[in-house]
mmCIF file of C-alpha atoms in Angstrom:
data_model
loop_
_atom_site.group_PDB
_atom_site.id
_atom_site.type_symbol
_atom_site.label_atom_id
_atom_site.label_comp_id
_atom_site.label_asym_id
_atom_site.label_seq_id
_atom_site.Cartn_x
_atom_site.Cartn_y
_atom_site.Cartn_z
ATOM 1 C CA UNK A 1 101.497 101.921 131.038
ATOM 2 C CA UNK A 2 100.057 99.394 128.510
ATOM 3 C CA UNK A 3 96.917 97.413 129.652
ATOM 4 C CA UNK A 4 98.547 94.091 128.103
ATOM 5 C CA UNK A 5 102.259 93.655 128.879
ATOM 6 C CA UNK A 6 104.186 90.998 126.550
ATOM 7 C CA UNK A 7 108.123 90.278 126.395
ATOM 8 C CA UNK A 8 108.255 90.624 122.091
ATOM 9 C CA UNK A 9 111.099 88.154 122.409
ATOM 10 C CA UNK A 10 112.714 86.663 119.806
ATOM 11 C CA UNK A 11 112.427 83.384 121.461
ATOM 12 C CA UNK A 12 114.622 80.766 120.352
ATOM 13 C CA UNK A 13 114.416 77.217 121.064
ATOM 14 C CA UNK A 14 115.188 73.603 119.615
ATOM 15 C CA UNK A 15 113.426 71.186 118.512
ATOM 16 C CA UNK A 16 111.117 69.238 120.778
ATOM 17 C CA UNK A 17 111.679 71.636 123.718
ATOM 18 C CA UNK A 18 108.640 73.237 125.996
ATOM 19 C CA UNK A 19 108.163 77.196 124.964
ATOM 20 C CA UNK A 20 106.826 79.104 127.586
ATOM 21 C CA UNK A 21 104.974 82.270 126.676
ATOM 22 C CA UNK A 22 103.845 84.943 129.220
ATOM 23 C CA UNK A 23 101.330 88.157 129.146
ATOM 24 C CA UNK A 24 100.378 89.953 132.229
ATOM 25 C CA UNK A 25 97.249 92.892 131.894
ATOM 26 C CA UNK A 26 96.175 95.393 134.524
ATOM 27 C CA UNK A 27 92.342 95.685 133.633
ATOM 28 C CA UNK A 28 90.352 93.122 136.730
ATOM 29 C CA UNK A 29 87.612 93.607 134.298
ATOM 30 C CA UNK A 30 88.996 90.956 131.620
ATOM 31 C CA UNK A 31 87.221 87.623 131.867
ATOM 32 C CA UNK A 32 87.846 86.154 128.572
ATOM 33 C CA UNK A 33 91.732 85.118 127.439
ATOM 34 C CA UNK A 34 92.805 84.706 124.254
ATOM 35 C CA UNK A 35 95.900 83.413 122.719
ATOM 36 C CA UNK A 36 96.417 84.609 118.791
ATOM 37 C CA UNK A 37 99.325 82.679 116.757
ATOM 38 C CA UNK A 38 100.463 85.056 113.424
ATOM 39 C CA UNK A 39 102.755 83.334 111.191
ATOM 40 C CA UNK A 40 105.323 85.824 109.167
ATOM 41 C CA UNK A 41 103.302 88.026 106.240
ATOM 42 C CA UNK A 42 99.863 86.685 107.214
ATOM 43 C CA UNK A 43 96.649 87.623 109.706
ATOM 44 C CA UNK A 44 96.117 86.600 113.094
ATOM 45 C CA UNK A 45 94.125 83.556 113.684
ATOM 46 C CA UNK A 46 92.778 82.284 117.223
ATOM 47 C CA UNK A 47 95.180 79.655 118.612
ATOM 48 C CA UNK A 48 93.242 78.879 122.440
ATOM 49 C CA UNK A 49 90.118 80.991 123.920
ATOM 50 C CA UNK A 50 89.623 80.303 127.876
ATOM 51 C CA UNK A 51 87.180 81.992 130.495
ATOM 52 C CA UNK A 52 88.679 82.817 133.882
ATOM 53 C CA UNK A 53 90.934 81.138 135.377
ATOM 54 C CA UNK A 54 92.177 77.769 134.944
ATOM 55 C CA UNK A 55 94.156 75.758 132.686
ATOM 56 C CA UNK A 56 92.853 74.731 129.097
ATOM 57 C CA UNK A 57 94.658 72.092 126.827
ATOM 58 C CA UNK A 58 94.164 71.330 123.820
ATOM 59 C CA UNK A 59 96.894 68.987 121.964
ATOM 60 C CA UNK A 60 100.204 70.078 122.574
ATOM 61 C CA UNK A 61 99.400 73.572 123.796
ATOM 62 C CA UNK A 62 98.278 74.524 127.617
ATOM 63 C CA UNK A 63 96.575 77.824 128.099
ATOM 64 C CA UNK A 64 96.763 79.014 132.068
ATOM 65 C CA UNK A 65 95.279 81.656 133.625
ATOM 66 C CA UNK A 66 95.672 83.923 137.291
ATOM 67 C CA UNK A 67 93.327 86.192 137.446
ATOM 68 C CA UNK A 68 94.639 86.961 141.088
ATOM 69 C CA UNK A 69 97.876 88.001 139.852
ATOM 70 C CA UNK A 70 96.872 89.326 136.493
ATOM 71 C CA UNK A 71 98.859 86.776 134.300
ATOM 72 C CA UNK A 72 98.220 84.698 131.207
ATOM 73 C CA UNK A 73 100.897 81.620 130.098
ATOM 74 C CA UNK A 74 100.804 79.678 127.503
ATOM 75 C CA UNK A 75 103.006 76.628 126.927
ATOM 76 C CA UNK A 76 103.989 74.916 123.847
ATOM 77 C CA UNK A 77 105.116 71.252 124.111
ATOM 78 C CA UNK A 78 107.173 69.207 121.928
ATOM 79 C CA UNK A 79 107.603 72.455 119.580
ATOM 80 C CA UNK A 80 107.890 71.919 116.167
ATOM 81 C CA UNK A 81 109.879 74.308 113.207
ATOM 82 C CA UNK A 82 105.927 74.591 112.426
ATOM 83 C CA UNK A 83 105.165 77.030 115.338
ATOM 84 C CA UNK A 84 107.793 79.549 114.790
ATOM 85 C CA UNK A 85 105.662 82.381 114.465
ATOM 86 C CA UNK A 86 104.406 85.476 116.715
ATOM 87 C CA UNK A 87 101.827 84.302 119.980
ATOM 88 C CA UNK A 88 99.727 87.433 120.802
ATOM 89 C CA UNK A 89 97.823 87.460 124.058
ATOM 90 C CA UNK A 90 94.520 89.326 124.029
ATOM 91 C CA UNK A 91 92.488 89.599 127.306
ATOM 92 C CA UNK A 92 89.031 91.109 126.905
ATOM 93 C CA UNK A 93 85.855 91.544 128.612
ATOM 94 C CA UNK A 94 82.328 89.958 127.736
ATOM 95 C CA UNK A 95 81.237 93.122 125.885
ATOM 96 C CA UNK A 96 84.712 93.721 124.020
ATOM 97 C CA UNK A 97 81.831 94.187 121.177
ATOM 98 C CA UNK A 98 85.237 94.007 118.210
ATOM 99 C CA UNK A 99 87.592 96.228 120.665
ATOM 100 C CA UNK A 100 90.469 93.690 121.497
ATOM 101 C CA UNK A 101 93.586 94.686 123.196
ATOM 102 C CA UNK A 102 96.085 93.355 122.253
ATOM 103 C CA UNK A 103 100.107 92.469 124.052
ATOM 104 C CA UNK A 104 102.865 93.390 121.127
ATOM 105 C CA UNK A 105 103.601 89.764 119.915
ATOM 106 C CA UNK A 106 106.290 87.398 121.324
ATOM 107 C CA UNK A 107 108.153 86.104 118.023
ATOM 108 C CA UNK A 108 108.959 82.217 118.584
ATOM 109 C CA UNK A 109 111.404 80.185 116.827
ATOM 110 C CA UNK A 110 111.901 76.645 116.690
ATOM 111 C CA UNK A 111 115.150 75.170 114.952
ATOM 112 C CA UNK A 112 115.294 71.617 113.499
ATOM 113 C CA UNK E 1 83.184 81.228 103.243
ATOM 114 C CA UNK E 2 85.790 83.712 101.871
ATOM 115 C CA UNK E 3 85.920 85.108 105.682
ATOM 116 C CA UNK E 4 87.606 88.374 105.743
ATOM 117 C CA UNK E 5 88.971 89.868 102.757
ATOM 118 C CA UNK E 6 91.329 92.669 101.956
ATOM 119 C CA UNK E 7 92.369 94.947 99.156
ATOM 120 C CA UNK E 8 95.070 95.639 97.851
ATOM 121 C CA UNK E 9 97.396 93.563 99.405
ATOM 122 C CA UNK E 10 100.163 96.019 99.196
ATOM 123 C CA UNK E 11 100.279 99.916 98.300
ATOM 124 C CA UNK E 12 102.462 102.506 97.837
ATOM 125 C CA UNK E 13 101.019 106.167 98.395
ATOM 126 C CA UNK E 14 102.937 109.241 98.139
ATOM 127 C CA UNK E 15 102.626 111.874 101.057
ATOM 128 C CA UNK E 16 99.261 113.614 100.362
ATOM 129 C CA UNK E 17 97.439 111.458 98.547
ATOM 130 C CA UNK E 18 93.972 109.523 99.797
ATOM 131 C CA UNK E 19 93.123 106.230 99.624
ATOM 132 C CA UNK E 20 90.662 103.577 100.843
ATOM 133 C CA UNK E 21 91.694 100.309 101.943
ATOM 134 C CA UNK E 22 88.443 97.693 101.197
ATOM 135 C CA UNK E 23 87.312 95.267 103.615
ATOM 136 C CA UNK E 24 84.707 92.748 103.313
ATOM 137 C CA UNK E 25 83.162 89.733 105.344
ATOM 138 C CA UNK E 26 80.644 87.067 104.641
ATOM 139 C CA UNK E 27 79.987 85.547 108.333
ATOM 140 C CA UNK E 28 76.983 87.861 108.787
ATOM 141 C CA UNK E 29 79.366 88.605 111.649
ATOM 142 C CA UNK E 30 77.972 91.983 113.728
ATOM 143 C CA UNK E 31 81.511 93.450 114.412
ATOM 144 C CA UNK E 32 83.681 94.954 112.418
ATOM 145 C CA UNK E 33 87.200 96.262 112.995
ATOM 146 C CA UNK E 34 90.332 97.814 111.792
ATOM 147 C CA UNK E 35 93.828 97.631 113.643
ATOM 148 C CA UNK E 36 97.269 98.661 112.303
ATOM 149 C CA UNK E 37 99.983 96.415 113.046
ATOM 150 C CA UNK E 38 103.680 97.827 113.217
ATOM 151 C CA UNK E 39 106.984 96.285 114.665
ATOM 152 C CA UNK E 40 107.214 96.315 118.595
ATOM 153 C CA UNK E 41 103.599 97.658 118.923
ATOM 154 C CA UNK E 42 101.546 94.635 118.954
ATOM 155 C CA UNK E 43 97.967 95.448 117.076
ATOM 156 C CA UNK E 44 95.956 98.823 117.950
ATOM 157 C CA UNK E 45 93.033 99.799 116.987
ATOM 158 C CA UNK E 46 92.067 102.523 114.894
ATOM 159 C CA UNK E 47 88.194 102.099 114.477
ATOM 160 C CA UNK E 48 85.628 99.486 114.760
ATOM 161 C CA UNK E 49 81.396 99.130 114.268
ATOM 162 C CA UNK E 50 79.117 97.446 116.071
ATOM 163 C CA UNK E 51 76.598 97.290 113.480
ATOM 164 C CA UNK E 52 75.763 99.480 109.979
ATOM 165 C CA UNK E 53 75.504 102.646 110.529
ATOM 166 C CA UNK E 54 77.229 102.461 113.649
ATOM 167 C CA UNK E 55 81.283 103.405 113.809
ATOM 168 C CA UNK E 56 83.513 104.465 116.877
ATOM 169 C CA UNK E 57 87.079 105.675 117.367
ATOM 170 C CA UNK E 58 89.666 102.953 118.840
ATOM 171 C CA UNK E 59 92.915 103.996 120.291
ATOM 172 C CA UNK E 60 94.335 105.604 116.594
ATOM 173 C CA UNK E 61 91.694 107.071 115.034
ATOM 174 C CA UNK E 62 93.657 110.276 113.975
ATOM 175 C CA UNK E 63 94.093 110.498 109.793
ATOM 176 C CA UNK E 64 91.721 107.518 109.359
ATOM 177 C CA UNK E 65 87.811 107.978 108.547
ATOM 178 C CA UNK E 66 85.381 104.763 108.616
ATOM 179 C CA UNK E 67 81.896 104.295 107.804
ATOM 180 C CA UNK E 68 79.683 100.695 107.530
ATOM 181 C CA UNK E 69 76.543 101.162 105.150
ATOM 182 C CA UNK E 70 76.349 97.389 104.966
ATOM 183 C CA UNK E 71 76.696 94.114 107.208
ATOM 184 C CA UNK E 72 79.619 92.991 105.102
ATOM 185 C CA UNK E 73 81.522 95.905 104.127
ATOM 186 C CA UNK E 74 83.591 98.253 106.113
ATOM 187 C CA UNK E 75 86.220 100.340 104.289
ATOM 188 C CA UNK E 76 89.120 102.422 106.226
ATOM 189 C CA UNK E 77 90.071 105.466 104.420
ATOM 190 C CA UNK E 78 93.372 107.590 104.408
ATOM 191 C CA UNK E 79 92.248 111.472 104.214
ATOM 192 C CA UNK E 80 96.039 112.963 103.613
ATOM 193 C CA UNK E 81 98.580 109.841 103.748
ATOM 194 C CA UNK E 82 101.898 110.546 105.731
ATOM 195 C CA UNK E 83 104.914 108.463 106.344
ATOM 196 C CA UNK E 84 103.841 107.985 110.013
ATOM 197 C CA UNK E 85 100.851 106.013 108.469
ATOM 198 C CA UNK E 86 103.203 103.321 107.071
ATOM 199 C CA UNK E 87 101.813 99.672 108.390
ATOM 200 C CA UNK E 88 100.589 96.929 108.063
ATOM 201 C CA UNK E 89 96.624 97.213 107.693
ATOM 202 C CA UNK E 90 94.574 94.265 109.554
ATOM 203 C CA UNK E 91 90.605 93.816 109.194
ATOM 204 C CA UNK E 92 88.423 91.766 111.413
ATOM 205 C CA UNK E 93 85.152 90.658 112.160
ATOM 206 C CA UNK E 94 83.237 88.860 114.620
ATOM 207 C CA UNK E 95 80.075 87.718 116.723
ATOM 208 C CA UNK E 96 78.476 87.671 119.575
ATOM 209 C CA UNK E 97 76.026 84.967 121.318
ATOM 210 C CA UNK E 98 74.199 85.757 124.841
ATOM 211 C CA UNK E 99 75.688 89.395 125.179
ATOM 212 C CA UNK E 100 79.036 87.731 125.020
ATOM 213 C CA UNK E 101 81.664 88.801 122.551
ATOM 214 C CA UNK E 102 83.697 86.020 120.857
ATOM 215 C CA UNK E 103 86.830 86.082 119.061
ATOM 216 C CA UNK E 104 87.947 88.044 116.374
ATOM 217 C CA UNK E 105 88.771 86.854 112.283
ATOM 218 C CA UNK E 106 91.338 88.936 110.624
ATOM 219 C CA UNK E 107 92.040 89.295 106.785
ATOM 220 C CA UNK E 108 95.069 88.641 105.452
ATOM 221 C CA UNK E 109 96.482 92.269 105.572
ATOM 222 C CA UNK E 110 97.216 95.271 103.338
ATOM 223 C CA UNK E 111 100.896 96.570 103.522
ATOM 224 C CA UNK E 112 100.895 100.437 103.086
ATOM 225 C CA UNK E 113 103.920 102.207 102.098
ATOM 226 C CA UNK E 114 103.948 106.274 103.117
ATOM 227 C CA UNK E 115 107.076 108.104 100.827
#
């Protein structure tokens, strides 16, 4: 069994609607969450970066973490043909020291 | 900043042949890593340093050999390409402040090609 558990989707939704992206991870060690967005043919770049658990917003995306269940959302509001790409979560610990593990990538797509 | 860069962008190796893929970074960053990226797998790591000199396996080391003489530079080389070694190649770097690791910066990506 994989450490970091993602659906790979595709995920299709219209316009303006709330996507709702989900990772859940079976290592209690992982304190730090991040939240990678890769758009088609290019690298991953850090989307949200949150410690413990909580929620984190920051414009129209929310970042939530339960550490007691093991389980990492993230929600995109008001989704725009713009973030159609691939959301990978990537828990870690404090001395991930360049090892990040990473979930396989839920593909999003927004249609006008 | 440049950030990370990679080269070549694409490739196209016949079974057999060697070949280093070139990674550089100009963040001073600590960290270095290589991942390989295919469909339905997410991103796994092949090898990473924590400093120069300093290289360890990640979770698909096997046909790859690293090494980091420099801060900056940290090439990823193919000993005997195969077709299972067809991917898409990802570099990254990054820091760390108070013992605590922060996130990663990836290059743009090499696109290998095993016939």
């Amino acid at each position: 069994q994989k450490e970091v558990e993602q659906d790979p989707g595709p995920l299709s939704v219209p316009e303006g609607a709330i996507v709702s992206l989900n990772c859940t991870y079976s290592n209690s060690a992982f304190q730090y969450f991040m939240w990678y967005r890769q758009y088609s043919r290019k690298g991953p770049e850090l989307l949200m970066y949150t410690y413990s658990s909580g929620n984190k917003e920051d414009g129209r995306f929310t970042a939530q973490v339960d550490k007691s269940s093991k389980y990492i959302s993230l929600f995109i509001r008001d989704s725009q043909p713009s973030d159609s790409a691939t959301y990978l979560c990537a828990p870690s610990t404090p001395d991930s020291w360049g090892k990040l593990q990473f979930g396989a990538g839920t593909q999003v797509v927004v249609t006008p | 900043n440049a950030g990370v860069t990679q080269t070549p962008k694409f490739q196209v190796l016949k079974t057999g042949q060697s070949m280093t893929l070139q990674c550089a970074q100009d963040m001073n960053h600590e960290y270095m890593s290589w991942y390989r990226q295919d469909p339905g797998m997410g991103l796994r790591l092949i090898h990473y340093s924590v400093g120069a000199g300093i290289t360890d396996q990640g979770e698909v080391p096997n046909g790859y050999n690293v090494s980091r003489s420099t801060t900056e530079d940290f090439p990823l080389r193919l000993l005997s390409a195969a077709p299972s070694q067809t991917s898409v190649y990802f570099c990254a770097s990054s820091y760390s402040r108070d013992r605590v690791s922060y996130e990663q910066y990836f290059g743009p990506g090499t696109r290998l090609t095993v016939t």
